mmCIF file of C-alpha atoms in Angstrom:
data_model
loop_
_atom_site.group_PDB
_atom_site.id
_atom_site.type_symbol
_atom_site.label_atom_id
_atom_site.label_comp_id
_atom_site.label_asym_id
_atom_site.label_seq_id
_atom_site.Cartn_x
_atom_site.Cartn_y
_atom_site.Cartn_z
ATOM 1 C CA GLY A 1119 -19.265 -55.658 11.027
ATOM 2 C CA ASN A 1120 -21.290 -52.601 11.885
ATOM 3 C CA SER A 1121 -20.401 -49.217 10.483
ATOM 4 C CA VAL A 1122 -21.992 -45.805 10.258
ATOM 5 C CA THR A 1123 -21.772 -42.818 7.928
ATOM 6 C CA GLN A 1124 -22.792 -39.387 9.142
ATOM 7 C CA MET A 1125 -22.948 -36.144 7.254
ATOM 8 C CA GLU A 1126 -19.806 -34.107 7.506
ATOM 9 C CA GLY A 1127 -19.839 -31.171 9.841
ATOM 10 C CA PRO A 1128 -19.628 -28.640 11.129
ATOM 11 C CA VAL A 1129 -23.232 -27.626 10.728
ATOM 12 C CA THR A 1130 -23.981 -24.027 11.605
ATOM 13 C CA LEU A 1131 -27.567 -22.908 12.048
ATOM 14 C CA SER A 1132 -29.391 -19.905 13.351
ATOM 15 C CA GLU A 1133 -31.585 -20.302 16.383
ATOM 16 C CA GLU A 1134 -35.046 -21.724 15.566
ATOM 17 C CA ALA A 1135 -33.853 -23.226 12.276
ATOM 18 C CA PHE A 1136 -34.750 -26.769 11.236
ATOM 19 C CA LEU A 1137 -32.082 -29.403 11.781
ATOM 20 C CA THR A 1138 -31.380 -32.604 9.884
ATOM 21 C CA ILE A 1139 -28.290 -34.716 10.474
ATOM 22 C CA ASN A 1140 -28.115 -37.667 8.123
ATOM 23 C CA CYS A 1141 -27.041 -41.084 9.287
ATOM 24 C CA THR A 1142 -26.820 -44.315 7.337
ATOM 25 C CA TYR A 1143 -25.539 -47.575 8.702
ATOM 26 C CA THR A 1144 -24.432 -51.014 7.679
ATOM 27 C CA ALA A 1145 -24.987 -53.891 10.032
ATOM 28 C CA THR A 1146 -25.727 -57.558 10.039
ATOM 29 C CA GLY A 1147 -29.295 -58.353 10.935
ATOM 30 C CA TYR A 1148 -31.459 -55.693 12.492
ATOM 31 C CA PRO A 1149 -29.517 -53.521 14.878
ATOM 32 C CA SER A 1150 -30.808 -51.131 17.461
ATOM 33 C CA LEU A 1151 -29.998 -47.550 16.544
ATOM 34 C CA PHE A 1152 -28.865 -44.783 18.846
ATOM 35 C CA TRP A 1153 -28.123 -41.086 18.767
ATOM 36 C CA TYR A 1154 -25.744 -39.783 21.394
ATOM 37 C CA VAL A 1155 -24.863 -36.161 22.103
ATOM 38 C CA GLN A 1156 -21.573 -34.885 23.485
ATOM 39 C CA TYR A 1157 -21.308 -31.411 24.978
ATOM 40 C CA PRO A 1158 -17.851 -29.810 25.207
ATOM 41 C CA GLY A 1159 -15.588 -31.545 27.684
ATOM 42 C CA GLU A 1160 -18.158 -34.157 28.630
ATOM 43 C CA GLY A 1161 -18.905 -37.795 27.965
ATOM 44 C CA LEU A 1162 -21.634 -39.083 25.661
ATOM 45 C CA GLN A 1163 -25.261 -38.824 26.653
ATOM 46 C CA LEU A 1164 -27.973 -40.944 25.130
ATOM 47 C CA LEU A 1165 -30.303 -38.711 23.140
ATOM 48 C CA LEU A 1166 -32.726 -41.232 21.673
ATOM 49 C CA LYS A 1167 -32.960 -44.743 20.343
ATOM 50 C CA ALA A 1168 -35.072 -47.071 18.193
ATOM 51 C CA THR A 1169 -34.996 -50.828 18.392
ATOM 52 C CA LYS A 1170 -36.948 -51.988 15.344
ATOM 53 C CA ALA A 1171 -37.981 -50.880 11.880
ATOM 54 C CA ASP A 1172 -40.348 -47.893 11.694
ATOM 55 C CA ASP A 1173 -39.841 -47.082 15.366
ATOM 56 C CA LYS A 1174 -39.449 -43.389 16.091
ATOM 57 C CA GLY A 1175 -37.197 -42.296 18.905
ATOM 58 C CA SER A 1176 -37.742 -38.869 20.382
ATOM 59 C CA ASN A 1177 -36.362 -36.723 23.173
ATOM 60 C CA LYS A 1178 -35.999 -32.987 23.885
ATOM 61 C CA GLY A 1179 -37.632 -32.121 20.562
ATOM 62 C CA PHE A 1180 -35.295 -34.367 18.579
ATOM 63 C CA GLU A 1181 -36.680 -37.242 16.509
ATOM 64 C CA ALA A 1182 -35.295 -40.046 14.376
ATOM 65 C CA THR A 1183 -37.099 -42.854 12.555
ATOM 66 C CA TYR A 1184 -35.614 -46.300 11.957
ATOM 67 C CA ARG A 1185 -35.807 -46.818 8.181
ATOM 68 C CA LYS A 1186 -34.856 -50.369 7.353
ATOM 69 C CA GLU A 1187 -35.397 -49.977 3.605
ATOM 70 C CA THR A 1188 -32.869 -47.141 3.369
ATOM 71 C CA THR A 1189 -30.743 -48.222 6.375
ATOM 72 C CA SER A 1190 -31.034 -44.726 7.751
ATOM 73 C CA PHE A 1191 -31.693 -43.052 11.076
ATOM 74 C CA HIS A 1192 -31.656 -39.319 10.353
ATOM 75 C CA LEU A 1193 -31.858 -36.937 13.302
ATOM 76 C CA GLU A 1194 -34.280 -33.999 13.075
ATOM 77 C CA LYS A 1195 -35.379 -31.105 15.212
ATOM 78 C CA GLY A 1196 -37.886 -28.515 14.200
ATOM 79 C CA SER A 1197 -36.395 -25.536 16.024
ATOM 80 C CA VAL A 1198 -32.862 -25.625 17.365
ATOM 81 C CA GLN A 1199 -31.593 -23.638 20.320
ATOM 82 C CA VAL A 1200 -28.144 -22.342 21.180
ATOM 83 C CA SER A 1201 -28.009 -24.968 23.923
ATOM 84 C CA ASP A 1202 -28.197 -27.704 21.273
ATOM 85 C CA SER A 1203 -24.671 -26.860 20.158
ATOM 86 C CA ALA A 1204 -22.746 -30.105 20.580
ATOM 87 C CA VAL A 1205 -21.389 -33.081 18.672
ATOM 88 C CA TYR A 1206 -23.934 -35.716 17.655
ATOM 89 C CA PHE A 1207 -23.087 -39.373 17.113
ATOM 90 C CA CYS A 1208 -25.178 -42.004 15.386
ATOM 91 C CA ALA A 1209 -24.407 -45.617 16.319
ATOM 92 C CA PRO A 1210 -25.871 -49.023 15.407
ATOM 93 C CA LEU A 1211 -25.806 -51.842 17.933
ATOM 94 C CA HIS A 1212 -26.378 -55.412 16.952
ATOM 95 C CA SER A 1213 -27.990 -57.641 19.525
ATOM 96 C CA GLY A 1214 -24.944 -59.873 19.469
ATOM 97 C CA ASN A 1215 -21.699 -59.240 21.223
ATOM 98 C CA THR A 1216 -20.295 -56.428 19.106
ATOM 99 C CA PRO A 1217 -19.848 -53.088 20.850
ATOM 100 C CA LEU A 1218 -21.150 -49.749 19.640
ATOM 101 C CA VAL A 1219 -19.331 -48.398 16.609
ATOM 102 C CA PHE A 1220 -19.066 -44.648 16.177
ATOM 103 C CA GLY A 1221 -18.233 -42.401 13.290
ATOM 104 C CA LYS A 1222 -16.594 -39.009 13.658
ATOM 105 C CA GLY A 1223 -19.813 -37.366 14.694
ATOM 106 C CA THR A 1224 -21.382 -34.168 13.429
ATOM 107 C CA ARG A 1225 -20.625 -30.910 15.169
ATOM 108 C CA LEU A 1226 -23.587 -28.560 15.412
ATOM 109 C CA SER A 1227 -23.196 -24.889 16.198
ATOM 110 C CA VAL A 1228 -26.328 -22.840 16.766
ATOM 111 C CA ILE A 1229 -25.948 -19.081 16.755
ATOM 112 C CA ALA A 1230 -28.361 -16.612 18.272
ATOM 113 C CA ASP B 621 -28.886 -44.987 39.991
ATOM 114 C CA THR B 622 -25.818 -42.812 40.123
ATOM 115 C CA GLY B 623 -24.633 -43.400 36.572
ATOM 116 C CA VAL B 624 -21.211 -44.469 35.371
ATOM 117 C CA SER B 625 -18.449 -42.766 37.310
ATOM 118 C CA GLN B 626 -14.826 -42.410 36.330
ATOM 119 C CA ASP B 627 -11.786 -41.396 38.309
ATOM 120 C CA PRO B 628 -9.703 -39.342 37.954
ATOM 121 C CA ARG B 629 -11.406 -36.918 35.604
ATOM 122 C CA HIS B 630 -8.103 -35.378 34.605
ATOM 123 C CA LYS B 631 -4.571 -36.697 34.722
ATOM 124 C CA ILE B 632 -1.349 -35.066 33.579
ATOM 125 C CA THR B 633 1.629 -37.360 33.527
ATOM 126 C CA LYS B 634 5.161 -37.379 32.227
ATOM 127 C CA ARG B 635 6.071 -39.571 29.331
ATOM 128 C CA GLY B 636 7.187 -42.997 30.519
ATOM 129 C CA GLN B 637 5.081 -42.997 33.670
ATOM 130 C CA ASN B 638 2.255 -45.442 34.340
ATOM 131 C CA VAL B 639 -1.325 -44.302 34.849
ATOM 132 C CA THR B 640 -4.447 -46.089 35.994
ATOM 133 C CA PHE B 641 -8.068 -45.116 35.487
ATOM 134 C CA ARG B 642 -10.986 -46.510 37.411
ATOM 135 C CA CYS B 643 -14.554 -46.988 36.261
ATOM 136 C CA ASP B 644 -17.576 -47.779 38.400
ATOM 137 C CA PRO B 645 -20.466 -48.891 36.210
ATOM 138 C CA ILE B 646 -24.135 -48.566 36.925
ATOM 139 C CA SER B 647 -24.908 -51.142 39.592
ATOM 140 C CA GLU B 648 -25.999 -54.530 38.253
ATOM 141 C CA HIS B 649 -24.817 -53.729 34.743
ATOM 142 C CA ASN B 650 -22.968 -56.827 33.612
ATOM 143 C CA ARG B 651 -21.216 -55.273 30.622
ATOM 144 C CA LEU B 652 -18.476 -52.701 30.835
ATOM 145 C CA TYR B 653 -16.722 -51.012 27.935
ATOM 146 C CA TRP B 654 -13.642 -48.860 27.480
ATOM 147 C CA TYR B 655 -13.313 -46.401 24.610
ATOM 148 C CA ARG B 656 -10.686 -43.822 23.690
ATOM 149 C CA GLN B 657 -11.513 -40.505 22.078
ATOM 150 C CA THR B 658 -9.099 -37.965 20.629
ATOM 151 C CA LEU B 659 -9.994 -34.419 19.666
ATOM 152 C CA GLY B 660 -12.316 -34.194 16.705
ATOM 153 C CA GLN B 661 -12.831 -37.933 16.490
ATOM 154 C CA GLY B 662 -15.519 -40.325 17.608
ATOM 155 C CA PRO B 663 -14.938 -42.807 20.418
ATOM 156 C CA GLU B 664 -12.839 -45.803 19.430
ATOM 157 C CA PHE B 665 -13.558 -49.136 21.048
ATOM 158 C CA LEU B 666 -10.765 -50.581 23.187
ATOM 159 C CA THR B 667 -12.183 -53.521 25.116
ATOM 160 C CA TYR B 668 -15.203 -54.824 26.955
ATOM 161 C CA PHE B 669 -16.134 -57.168 29.762
ATOM 162 C CA GLN B 670 -19.119 -59.290 30.530
ATOM 163 C CA ASN B 671 -19.005 -59.721 34.269
ATOM 164 C CA GLU B 672 -15.320 -60.388 34.996
ATOM 165 C CA ALA B 673 -14.521 -61.927 31.606
ATOM 166 C CA GLN B 674 -12.763 -59.771 29.034
ATOM 167 C CA LEU B 675 -14.562 -60.774 25.856
ATOM 168 C CA GLU B 676 -13.003 -58.603 23.190
ATOM 169 C CA LYS B 677 -9.944 -56.424 22.752
ATOM 170 C CA SER B 678 -9.330 -54.018 19.916
ATOM 171 C CA ARG B 679 -6.065 -53.971 17.999
ATOM 172 C CA LEU B 680 -5.747 -50.447 19.392
ATOM 173 C CA LEU B 681 -5.067 -51.979 22.778
ATOM 174 C CA SER B 682 -1.300 -52.371 22.630
ATOM 175 C CA ASP B 683 0.731 -54.403 25.093
ATOM 176 C CA ARG B 684 1.160 -51.291 27.230
ATOM 177 C CA PHE B 685 -2.555 -51.251 27.954
ATOM 178 C CA SER B 686 -4.244 -53.622 30.336
ATOM 179 C CA ALA B 687 -7.790 -53.668 31.643
ATOM 180 C CA GLU B 688 -9.254 -55.663 34.478
ATOM 181 C CA ARG B 689 -12.597 -56.205 36.102
ATOM 182 C CA PRO B 690 -11.684 -58.600 38.887
ATOM 183 C CA LYS B 691 -15.013 -58.977 40.646
ATOM 184 C CA GLY B 692 -17.321 -58.112 37.822
ATOM 185 C CA SER B 693 -18.041 -54.690 39.255
ATOM 186 C CA PHE B 694 -15.554 -51.804 38.868
ATOM 187 C CA SER B 695 -12.835 -51.873 36.233
ATOM 188 C CA THR B 696 -9.372 -50.408 35.870
ATOM 189 C CA LEU B 697 -7.497 -49.417 32.739
ATOM 190 C CA GLU B 698 -3.748 -49.160 33.144
ATOM 191 C CA ILE B 699 -1.380 -47.622 30.643
ATOM 192 C CA GLN B 700 2.288 -48.425 31.163
ATOM 193 C CA ARG B 701 5.193 -46.347 29.875
ATOM 194 C CA THR B 702 2.887 -43.629 28.590
ATOM 195 C CA GLU B 703 3.622 -41.928 25.283
ATOM 196 C CA GLN B 704 2.443 -38.565 24.006
ATOM 197 C CA GLY B 705 0.162 -40.364 21.578
ATOM 198 C CA ASP B 706 -1.763 -41.764 24.521
ATOM 199 C CA SER B 707 -3.133 -38.297 25.258
ATOM 200 C CA ALA B 708 -6.886 -38.657 24.863
ATOM 201 C CA MET B 709 -10.110 -38.978 26.764
ATOM 202 C CA TYR B 710 -10.789 -42.482 28.041
ATOM 203 C CA LEU B 711 -14.463 -43.253 28.228
ATOM 204 C CA CYS B 712 -16.065 -46.005 30.227
ATOM 205 C CA ALA B 713 -19.575 -47.268 29.566
ATOM 206 C CA SER B 714 -21.848 -49.965 30.897
ATOM 207 C CA SER B 715 -24.992 -51.819 29.938
ATOM 208 C CA LEU B 716 -27.242 -54.619 31.069
ATOM 209 C CA GLU B 717 -27.057 -57.314 28.463
ATOM 210 C CA SER B 718 -30.502 -58.797 28.222
ATOM 211 C CA GLY B 719 -31.324 -58.910 24.524
ATOM 212 C CA ALA B 720 -31.886 -56.403 21.772
ATOM 213 C CA GLY B 721 -31.987 -52.671 22.380
ATOM 214 C CA ASN B 722 -29.721 -52.560 25.397
ATOM 215 C CA THR B 723 -28.705 -49.008 26.048
ATOM 216 C CA ILE B 724 -25.060 -48.283 26.731
ATOM 217 C CA TYR B 725 -24.509 -45.519 29.258
ATOM 218 C CA PHE B 726 -21.301 -43.523 29.280
ATOM 219 C CA GLY B 727 -19.365 -41.874 32.042
ATOM 220 C CA GLU B 728 -17.953 -38.359 31.889
ATOM 221 C CA GLY B 729 -14.563 -39.600 30.759
ATOM 222 C CA SER B 730 -11.012 -39.381 32.071
ATOM 223 C CA TRP B 731 -8.752 -36.927 30.302
ATOM 224 C CA LEU B 732 -5.123 -37.952 29.972
ATOM 225 C CA THR B 733 -2.390 -35.532 28.981
ATOM 226 C CA VAL B 734 1.097 -36.932 28.537
ATOM 227 C CA VAL B 735 3.832 -34.292 28.576
#
């Protein structure tokens, strides 16, 4: 089945620092890949997605590229803000009937 | 499009009582999912429906848990004889199953505290 490995958190950065959160996955076939963000006390919000190899998803300054050869979907942002403090989840989704599988997520804290 | 809505947002109940959560998916979404999330963990899959059919249930879904989606629209998740270990956030999500790349949209969650 599908599974995902994310870098352990928490990650603490200063405002305007560069962010990378690593994500590697295992899945049968060629899954779609998603990053979700969860702010304190809230549900998950879709941040970005990519549906095929070499696709780049982007949103709110965040980017991630679907790398089939390394089965990775690392999240990056060039300059983080305090408002980016949240928990980030990477999740693969096969086009079959299996639901999204989540890891523990990576908590990001950005300090001013 | 009003998004996935869940009710109630917060519920405090005494151990042994029954609780029910409701989820209204995005209209015309044929798939509906339930997840459970405890503090510091990622969401854990519980069950999902395609239209009114319950297609998969996790081993996490003990006999005390039951989910329904009688008309293929809203869904309910009932927990009977609640235990303290049931304290968690219960997340509902929905999607339109139409091939690869379907995005799953989550609601704000229903927090359950069992005292």
